C-alpha cells in the first residue's frame, strides 16, 4: 500500500484534490472527520472528556459542546495536555482502523490539515501539498466562506508557513488558479509519479533513472535528505532497529558541489545480522534492494560488504547504502564528504572528474557505468584514509 499524506493551508482548496483521488477509486481517510467521529455520543473519547472536564463540555442533547470544551481545555497547559492525552490516542486508533479497512487498496490517502505542524511527514511514502499563496487563501476565506479578514489572517498565521510546508512535502500541486488547472496538475502528477510509485512498491522494484545530469547541490537536497532520513529512521524503528542511524552522504551533502540529482543516504546498523530486517523495512518504506550482493572495493584490503537499496519513487532518485556502524567504508563515506567541504583542491579535482565522466557517459540512463568509471578516483583516497586510520 502506498500511503499518501495530503495537506495544505486553510483555504488552499485541499478538498479539490482529495476529490480527484476519490474519483479514481482511491480511499481518502479524512482526519477532520475522524476527529468528529470519536467525540460522538457513546464514543469512549467523549466519555473521557466528560470525566476529565465535567458536564459543561456537553450540550443538553448529549453532544459535545466544543465551545465549552475549549474554555476549560485551553485554560492552562496542564488542561491542554489532558485534552491531547485523550484525543490523540483515540484519533490514532480510529485512523488505524480506517487503514485496516482499506488494507487491500494499492493507494490510500490520509487527508491531514496539520500534517506539517504535527511533524507527520515520516508516516507516509509521499506527502502531497496543495499549494496556494497566503494572499489568495485569505481572499478565498473572506469571499467564499464569509470569514472576517482579521480572523482569517489569524488562522493562516497560526498554521505552518508556506516555506515550512514546501520543506516537509514531496509533491506540490498548484491550486492558485482555476479548479480545472489544479485538476490538470493533479492528473499529471498522478500519472507520472503516484501511480508508477504504487506499481513499483507493489512489485518490490526500483524506478528507472533518467541518466547522468549534474546540478549544483543546494538547500533543496538538504531538505529532501532530511525528509527521507526521517521516513527511513521511522521505518527502521518500527522494525525494531531503533539504534540504526541515517546519514546524508555523497555529493548532494556538499553545498554547491556539482552532483547527480540523487540523494545518497547511509544507514548504519550495529551488526550485519540486522541487514535482513533493515532490508524488509526499507523495501516497505519504498526502497527495494537493488543489488543482492553489494560491497565497497578496498583493493588489497578486500571487499567490505554492504547492502544497496534504491528508490521505488520515480520522482526522487535515492541511493541507500546499508553498512555497519564503525566499518571502514562507513567512516570513509562521512570523511570524504567532510573533505569535499573543506579541501578546495580536492573539490575542484573531483568536480573536473565528474564533468569529464558525465560527458563520456551521457547515454548511461542507469548511471551505473558512470559510477563505475569514478571508482579509480577513490582508490588513492581510500588508501590514504586507511593508512591514517591504522596509524
Short mmCIF file of C-alpha atoms in Angstrom, two decimals:
data_model
loop_
_atom_site.label_atom_id
_atom_site.label_comp_id
_atom_site.label_asym_id
_atom_site.label_seq_id
_atom_site.Cartn_x
_atom_site.Cartn_y
_atom_site.Cartn_z
CA UNK A 1 0.00 0.00 0.00
CA UNK A 2 1.27 3.44 -1.00
CA UNK A 3 0.46 5.78 1.89
CA UNK A 4 -0.05 9.40 0.89
CA UNK A 5 -0.38 12.31 3.28
CA UNK A 6 -2.41 15.15 1.76
CA UNK A 7 -2.16 18.61 3.28
CA UNK A 8 -2.45 22.33 2.62
CA UNK A 9 -3.08 25.55 4.47
CA UNK A 10 -6.58 26.71 5.32
CA UNK A 11 -8.24 27.96 2.14
CA UNK A 12 -5.78 26.16 -0.16
CA UNK A 13 -8.52 24.04 -1.74
CA UNK A 14 -7.31 20.69 -0.47
CA UNK A 15 -10.78 19.19 -0.88
CA UNK A 16 -10.50 19.70 -4.65
CA UNK A 17 -7.50 17.37 -4.79
CA UNK A 18 -8.98 14.91 -2.29
CA UNK A 19 -11.94 14.57 -4.62
CA UNK A 20 -9.60 13.81 -7.52
CA UNK A 21 -8.26 10.84 -5.57
CA UNK A 22 -11.79 9.66 -4.77
CA UNK A 23 -12.82 9.87 -8.43
CA UNK A 24 -10.03 7.38 -9.19
CA UNK A 25 -11.41 4.97 -6.61
CA UNK A 26 -8.72 5.73 -4.04
CA UNK A 27 -9.82 5.73 -0.37
CA UNK A 28 -9.36 9.04 1.45
CA UNK A 29 -9.15 8.98 5.23
CA UNK A 30 -10.24 12.40 6.47
CA UNK A 31 -8.55 13.46 9.71
CA UNK A 32 -11.19 16.11 10.43
CA UNK A 33 -13.99 13.55 10.06
CA UNK A 34 -12.18 11.19 12.42
CA UNK A 35 -11.79 13.98 14.99
CA UNK A 36 -15.57 14.45 14.83
CA UNK A 37 -16.33 10.70 14.86
CA UNK A 38 -14.50 9.95 18.09
CA UNK A 39 -16.45 12.51 20.13
CA UNK A 40 -19.92 11.48 19.03
CA UNK A 41 -22.34 10.33 21.77
CA UNK A 42 -21.43 6.87 23.02
CA UNK A 43 -17.78 7.11 21.99
CA UNK A 44 -15.20 6.37 24.73
CA UNK A 45 -13.31 9.60 23.99
CA UNK A 46 -16.38 11.71 24.71
CA UNK A 47 -16.95 9.85 27.97
CA UNK A 48 -13.33 10.52 28.94
CA UNK A 49 -13.72 14.21 28.16
CA UNK A 50 -16.78 14.43 30.39
CA UNK A 51 -15.00 12.52 33.16
CA UNK A 52 -11.99 14.84 32.94
CA UNK A 53 -13.64 18.24 32.35
CA UNK A 54 -17.21 17.85 33.59
CA UNK A 55 -20.71 18.05 32.16
CA UNK A 56 -20.05 21.58 30.93
CA UNK A 57 -18.47 20.10 27.80
CA UNK A 58 -21.85 18.65 26.74
CA UNK A 59 -24.93 20.17 25.15
CA UNK A 60 -28.27 19.22 26.72
CA UNK A 61 -28.76 16.61 23.98
CA UNK A 62 -25.52 14.85 24.95
CA UNK A 63 -23.42 16.04 22.04
CA UNK A 64 -20.05 17.71 22.51
CA UNK A 65 -20.12 21.41 23.33
CA UNK A 66 -16.93 22.40 21.53
CA UNK A 67 -17.05 25.95 22.84
CA UNK A 68 -17.44 24.76 26.40
CA UNK A 69 -14.62 22.26 25.94
CA UNK A 70 -12.33 24.96 24.55
CA UNK A 71 -12.92 27.19 27.57
CA UNK A 72 -11.72 24.58 30.05
CA UNK A 73 -9.28 22.58 27.93
CA UNK A 74 -7.23 25.56 26.80
CA UNK A 75 -7.29 27.43 30.08
CA UNK A 76 -3.81 26.22 31.06
CA UNK A 77 -1.05 23.93 29.71
CA UNK A 78 -1.99 21.09 32.06
CA UNK A 79 -5.59 21.03 30.83
CA UNK A 80 -4.45 21.14 27.21
CA UNK A 81 -2.12 18.21 27.88
CA UNK A 82 -5.03 16.24 29.36
CA UNK A 83 -7.13 17.02 26.29
CA UNK A 84 -4.36 15.80 24.00
CA UNK A 85 -3.85 12.64 26.07
CA UNK A 86 -7.48 11.76 25.40
CA UNK A 87 -7.83 12.88 21.79
CA UNK A 88 -4.54 11.85 20.22
CA UNK A 89 -4.65 8.13 21.10
CA UNK A 90 -8.31 7.94 20.11
CA UNK A 91 -7.59 9.59 16.76
CA UNK A 92 -4.61 7.32 16.16
CA UNK A 93 -6.62 4.20 16.91
CA UNK A 94 -9.53 5.24 14.66
CA UNK A 95 -7.10 6.13 11.89
CA UNK A 96 -5.51 2.69 12.19
CA UNK A 97 -8.96 1.12 11.88
CA UNK A 98 -9.57 3.07 8.67
CA UNK A 99 -6.24 1.91 7.23
CA UNK A 100 -7.10 -1.70 8.10
CA UNK A 101 -10.45 -1.32 6.36
CA UNK A 102 -8.56 -0.47 3.18
CA UNK A 103 -5.69 -2.92 3.65
CA UNK A 104 -6.07 -4.29 0.12
CA UNK A 105 -6.07 -0.88 -1.58
CA UNK A 106 -2.90 -0.13 -3.59
CA UNK A 107 -3.09 3.55 -2.61
CA UNK A 108 -4.61 5.18 0.47
CA UNK A 109 -4.71 8.92 1.14
CA UNK A 110 -4.71 10.48 4.61
CA UNK A 111 -6.14 14.00 4.41
CA UNK A 112 -4.47 15.90 7.29
CA UNK A 113 -4.69 19.70 7.56
CA UNK A 114 -1.97 19.87 10.24
CA UNK A 115 0.38 17.28 8.75
CA UNK A 116 3.32 19.69 8.78
CA UNK A 117 2.51 21.24 12.14
CA UNK A 118 2.38 17.79 13.73
CA UNK A 119 5.59 16.57 12.01
CA UNK A 120 3.81 13.66 10.31
CA UNK A 121 5.75 13.51 7.03
CA UNK A 122 7.63 10.41 8.17
CA UNK A 123 4.39 8.39 8.27
CA UNK A 124 3.84 8.44 4.51
CA UNK A 125 5.59 7.35 1.34
CA UNK A 126 4.67 10.73 -0.12
CA UNK A 127 3.48 13.99 1.41
CA UNK A 128 1.40 15.92 -1.13
CA UNK A 129 0.99 19.65 -0.67
CA UNK A 130 -1.86 21.62 -2.20
CA UNK A 131 -0.13 24.97 -2.56
CA UNK A 132 -1.86 28.31 -2.75
CA UNK A 133 -0.15 31.58 -1.72
CA UNK A 134 -1.35 33.05 1.57
CA UNK A 135 -2.83 36.17 -0.03
CA UNK A 136 -5.04 34.08 -2.32
CA UNK A 137 -6.08 31.86 0.58
CA UNK A 138 -7.03 34.94 2.58
CA UNK A 139 -9.19 36.23 -0.27
CA UNK A 140 -10.90 32.86 -0.65
CA UNK A 141 -11.68 32.63 3.06
CA UNK A 142 -13.23 36.08 3.03
CA UNK A 143 -15.07 35.79 -0.29
CA UNK A 144 -16.16 32.15 -0.26
CA UNK A 145 -16.58 31.40 3.44
CA UNK A 146 -17.57 34.86 4.58
CA UNK A 147 -14.90 34.98 7.25
CA UNK A 148 -13.80 38.19 8.91
CA UNK A 149 -10.48 39.25 7.31
CA UNK A 150 -8.75 39.67 10.66
CA UNK A 151 -9.92 36.27 11.89
CA UNK A 152 -8.95 34.65 8.58
CA UNK A 153 -5.46 36.12 8.76
CA UNK A 154 -5.06 34.90 12.34
CA UNK A 155 -5.95 31.38 11.27
CA UNK A 156 -3.48 31.48 8.40
CA UNK A 157 -0.72 32.85 10.64
CA UNK A 158 -1.37 30.16 13.27
CA UNK A 159 -0.52 27.43 10.75
CA UNK A 160 2.82 26.46 9.22
CA UNK A 161 4.34 28.90 6.75
CA UNK A 162 4.50 28.24 3.01
CA UNK A 163 8.25 27.62 3.31
CA UNK A 164 7.77 25.09 6.11
CA UNK A 165 5.21 23.17 4.07
CA UNK A 166 7.41 23.11 0.98
CA UNK A 167 10.31 21.73 3.03
CA UNK A 168 8.13 18.99 4.54
CA UNK A 169 6.37 17.79 1.38
CA UNK A 170 7.48 15.77 -1.64
CA UNK A 171 4.85 16.72 -4.20
CA UNK A 172 3.41 20.17 -4.79
CA UNK A 173 0.14 20.77 -6.67
CA UNK A 174 -0.54 24.38 -7.54
CA UNK A 175 -4.13 25.36 -6.77
CA UNK A 176 -3.77 29.12 -7.11
CA UNK A 177 -5.69 29.20 -10.39
CA UNK A 178 -8.88 27.59 -11.61
CA UNK A 179 -10.18 24.21 -10.41
CA UNK A 180 -9.55 22.91 -13.93
CA UNK A 181 -5.87 23.86 -13.82
CA UNK A 182 -5.48 22.17 -10.43
CA UNK A 183 -7.16 19.04 -11.76
CA UNK A 184 -4.82 19.01 -14.76
CA UNK A 185 -1.79 19.41 -12.49
CA UNK A 186 -3.01 16.56 -10.33
CA UNK A 187 -3.62 14.29 -13.32
CA UNK A 188 -0.03 14.82 -14.47
CA UNK A 189 1.44 14.08 -11.03
CA UNK A 190 -0.78 11.04 -10.62
CA UNK A 191 0.17 9.55 -13.99
CA UNK A 192 3.90 10.26 -13.82
CA UNK A 193 4.63 9.75 -10.14
CA UNK A 194 1.90 8.45 -7.86
CA UNK A 195 0.61 5.52 -9.92
CA UNK A 196 4.10 4.35 -11.00
CA UNK A 197 5.28 4.59 -7.39
CA UNK A 198 2.36 2.43 -6.26
CA UNK A 199 3.09 -0.10 -9.02
CA UNK A 200 6.80 -0.25 -8.14
CA UNK A 201 6.05 -0.59 -4.43
CA UNK A 202 3.64 -3.48 -5.04
CA UNK A 203 6.18 -5.24 -7.27
CA UNK A 204 9.13 -4.55 -4.95
CA UNK A 205 11.14 -2.98 -7.77
CA UNK A 206 13.18 0.16 -8.16
CA UNK A 207 12.29 3.02 -10.51
CA UNK A 208 14.10 3.64 -13.76
CA UNK A 209 16.54 6.54 -13.89
CA UNK A 210 16.85 9.32 -16.42
CA UNK A 211 20.61 9.41 -16.90
CA UNK A 212 23.67 11.35 -15.76
CA UNK A 213 22.86 15.02 -15.21
CA UNK A 214 24.95 17.21 -12.92
CA UNK A 215 23.44 20.06 -10.92
CA UNK A 216 24.83 22.16 -8.05
CA UNK A 217 23.92 20.67 -4.67
CA UNK A 218 21.62 23.07 -2.85
CA UNK A 219 19.31 23.59 0.08
CA UNK A 220 16.61 21.55 -1.67
CA UNK A 221 18.85 18.50 -1.47
CA UNK A 222 19.41 19.04 2.24
CA UNK A 223 15.67 19.37 2.84
CA UNK A 224 14.91 16.29 0.76
CA UNK A 225 17.57 14.27 2.58
CA UNK A 226 16.15 15.31 5.94
CA UNK A 227 12.65 14.32 4.83
CA UNK A 228 13.75 10.93 3.51
CA UNK A 229 16.00 10.26 6.51
CA UNK A 230 13.12 10.83 8.90
CA UNK A 231 10.99 8.33 6.97
CA UNK A 232 13.70 5.71 6.90
CA UNK A 233 14.52 6.20 10.58
CA UNK A 234 10.84 5.77 11.42
CA UNK A 235 10.57 2.62 9.30
CA UNK A 236 13.68 1.12 10.90
CA UNK A 237 12.48 1.96 14.40
CA UNK A 238 9.11 0.34 13.69
CA UNK A 239 11.04 -2.76 12.56
CA UNK A 240 12.84 -2.89 15.90
CA UNK A 241 16.08 -1.26 14.70
CA UNK A 242 15.88 1.79 16.92
CA UNK A 243 19.68 2.02 17.14
CA UNK A 244 20.13 2.37 13.37
CA UNK A 245 21.32 5.75 12.14
CA UNK A 246 20.70 7.52 8.84
CA UNK A 247 23.25 9.95 7.40
CA UNK A 248 23.23 12.17 4.32
CA UNK A 249 26.43 11.44 2.40
CA UNK A 250 27.69 11.89 -1.16
CA UNK A 251 27.88 14.95 -3.37
CA UNK A 252 24.41 16.33 -2.56
CA UNK A 253 25.54 16.72 1.07
CA UNK A 254 28.22 19.21 -0.03
CA UNK A 255 26.67 22.64 -0.76
CA UNK A 256 27.42 23.95 -4.24
CA UNK A 257 29.23 20.82 -5.45
CA UNK A 258 28.21 19.53 -8.86
CA UNK A 259 26.27 16.34 -8.25
CA UNK A 260 23.91 13.88 -9.85
CA UNK A 261 20.43 14.82 -8.70
CA UNK A 262 20.42 11.75 -6.46
CA UNK A 263 20.27 11.69 -2.67
CA UNK A 264 22.80 9.30 -1.11
CA UNK A 265 21.90 8.09 2.37
CA UNK A 266 23.90 5.82 4.63
CA UNK A 267 22.08 3.53 7.06
CA UNK A 268 24.30 2.37 9.90
CA UNK A 269 23.40 -0.78 11.84
CA UNK A 270 25.16 -2.36 14.78
CA UNK A 271 25.81 -5.68 13.02
CA UNK A 272 25.37 -7.30 9.60
CA UNK A 273 22.84 -9.64 11.22
CA UNK A 274 20.40 -6.73 11.25
CA UNK A 275 20.56 -6.21 7.49
CA UNK A 276 17.72 -8.59 6.63
CA UNK A 277 15.35 -6.76 8.96
CA UNK A 278 16.58 -3.46 7.58
CA UNK A 279 16.03 -4.69 4.01
CA UNK A 280 12.43 -5.62 4.78
CA UNK A 281 11.77 -2.26 6.42
CA UNK A 282 13.44 -0.31 3.62
CA UNK A 283 11.52 -2.20 0.93
CA UNK A 284 8.21 -1.48 2.67
CA UNK A 285 9.22 2.18 3.01
CA UNK A 286 9.79 2.42 -0.75
CA UNK A 287 13.47 1.47 -1.11
CA UNK A 288 13.79 -2.07 -2.50
CA UNK A 289 17.16 -3.80 -2.51
CA UNK A 290 18.92 -3.12 -5.82
CA UNK A 291 21.90 -5.46 -5.55
CA UNK A 292 21.70 -8.79 -3.76
CA UNK A 293 25.44 -8.87 -3.08
CA UNK A 294 26.95 -5.41 -2.78
CA UNK A 295 30.33 -4.33 -1.48
CA UNK A 296 32.79 -1.45 -1.23
CA UNK A 297 36.04 -2.26 -3.01
CA UNK A 298 39.13 -1.57 -0.91
CA UNK A 299 41.56 -3.39 -3.24
CA UNK A 300 44.19 -5.21 -1.18
CA UNK A 301 42.11 -4.64 1.95
CA UNK A 302 39.45 -6.79 0.34
CA UNK A 303 35.76 -6.23 -0.30
CA UNK A 304 33.75 -4.70 2.54
CA UNK A 305 30.18 -5.97 2.44
CA UNK A 306 27.18 -3.69 2.38
CA UNK A 307 23.56 -3.69 1.19
CA UNK A 308 22.42 -1.33 -1.52
CA UNK A 309 18.85 -0.11 -1.99
CA UNK A 310 17.28 2.36 -4.41
CA UNK A 311 14.06 4.29 -4.78
CA UNK A 312 10.73 2.92 -5.97
CA UNK A 313 9.51 6.52 -6.29
CA UNK A 314 10.10 7.63 -9.91
CA UNK A 315 10.16 11.26 -8.82
CA UNK A 316 13.05 11.15 -6.37
CA UNK A 317 16.25 9.17 -7.06
CA UNK A 318 17.83 7.84 -3.87
CA UNK A 319 20.73 5.50 -3.10
CA UNK A 320 20.65 3.83 0.31
CA UNK A 321 23.90 2.24 1.44
CA UNK A 322 23.45 -0.09 4.42
CA UNK A 323 26.71 -0.51 6.33
CA UNK A 324 27.76 -1.48 9.82
CA UNK A 325 28.49 1.36 12.21
CA UNK A 326 32.20 1.99 12.54
CA UNK A 327 33.18 -0.01 9.46
CA UNK A 328 35.96 1.32 7.27
CA UNK A 329 33.54 2.12 4.45
CA UNK A 330 31.06 3.89 6.73
CA UNK A 331 33.78 6.07 8.18
CA UNK A 332 35.25 6.85 4.77
CA UNK A 333 31.88 7.93 3.36
CA UNK A 334 31.49 10.55 6.07
CA UNK A 335 35.16 11.50 5.88
CA UNK A 336 35.09 12.05 2.11
CA UNK A 337 32.05 14.34 2.28
CA UNK A 338 33.72 16.39 5.01
CA UNK A 339 36.95 16.70 2.97
CA UNK A 340 34.97 17.97 0.00
CA UNK A 341 33.54 20.70 2.20
CA UNK A 342 36.96 21.82 3.45
CA UNK A 343 39.53 20.91 0.77
CA UNK A 344 39.16 23.25 -2.21
CA UNK A 345 41.78 21.45 -4.32
CA UNK A 346 40.16 18.03 -3.84
CA UNK A 347 36.78 19.52 -4.55
CA UNK A 348 37.96 21.08 -7.83
CA UNK A 349 39.66 17.83 -8.86
CA UNK A 350 36.53 15.81 -8.11
CA UNK A 351 34.28 18.22 -9.99
CA UNK A 352 36.56 18.07 -13.02
CA UNK A 353 36.48 14.28 -12.95
CA UNK A 354 32.71 14.24 -12.64
CA UNK A 355 32.25 16.65 -15.58
CA UNK A 356 34.54 14.62 -17.82
CA UNK A 357 32.91 11.31 -16.99
CA UNK A 358 29.40 12.72 -17.24
CA UNK A 359 30.15 13.80 -20.81
CA UNK A 360 31.54 10.36 -21.62
CA UNK A 361 28.52 8.57 -20.16
CA UNK A 362 25.78 10.95 -21.22
CA UNK A 363 23.72 7.98 -22.50
CA UNK A 364 24.06 5.98 -19.27
CA UNK A 365 20.44 6.02 -18.14
CA UNK A 366 21.05 3.76 -15.14
CA UNK A 367 24.13 5.82 -14.05
CA UNK A 368 25.90 2.53 -13.22
CA UNK A 369 28.68 2.89 -15.82
CA UNK A 370 29.27 6.47 -14.70
CA UNK A 371 29.55 5.29 -11.08
CA UNK A 372 31.98 2.51 -12.02
CA UNK A 373 34.13 4.94 -14.03
CA UNK A 374 34.55 7.13 -10.93
CA UNK A 375 35.99 4.30 -8.82
CA UNK A 376 39.67 4.91 -9.74
CA UNK A 377 39.33 8.43 -8.33
CA UNK A 378 38.55 7.00 -4.90
CA UNK A 379 41.32 4.36 -4.75
CA UNK A 380 44.18 6.63 -3.56
CA UNK A 381 41.83 8.45 -1.21
CA UNK A 382 40.73 5.18 0.36
CA UNK A 383 44.36 4.06 0.70
CA UNK A 384 45.29 7.33 2.35
CA UNK A 385 42.31 7.11 4.70
CA UNK A 386 43.07 3.51 5.64
CA UNK A 387 46.69 4.35 6.44
CA UNK A 388 45.65 7.31 8.59
CA UNK A 389 43.13 5.15 10.43
CA UNK A 390 45.68 2.43 11.18
CA UNK A 391 48.47 4.78 12.27
#
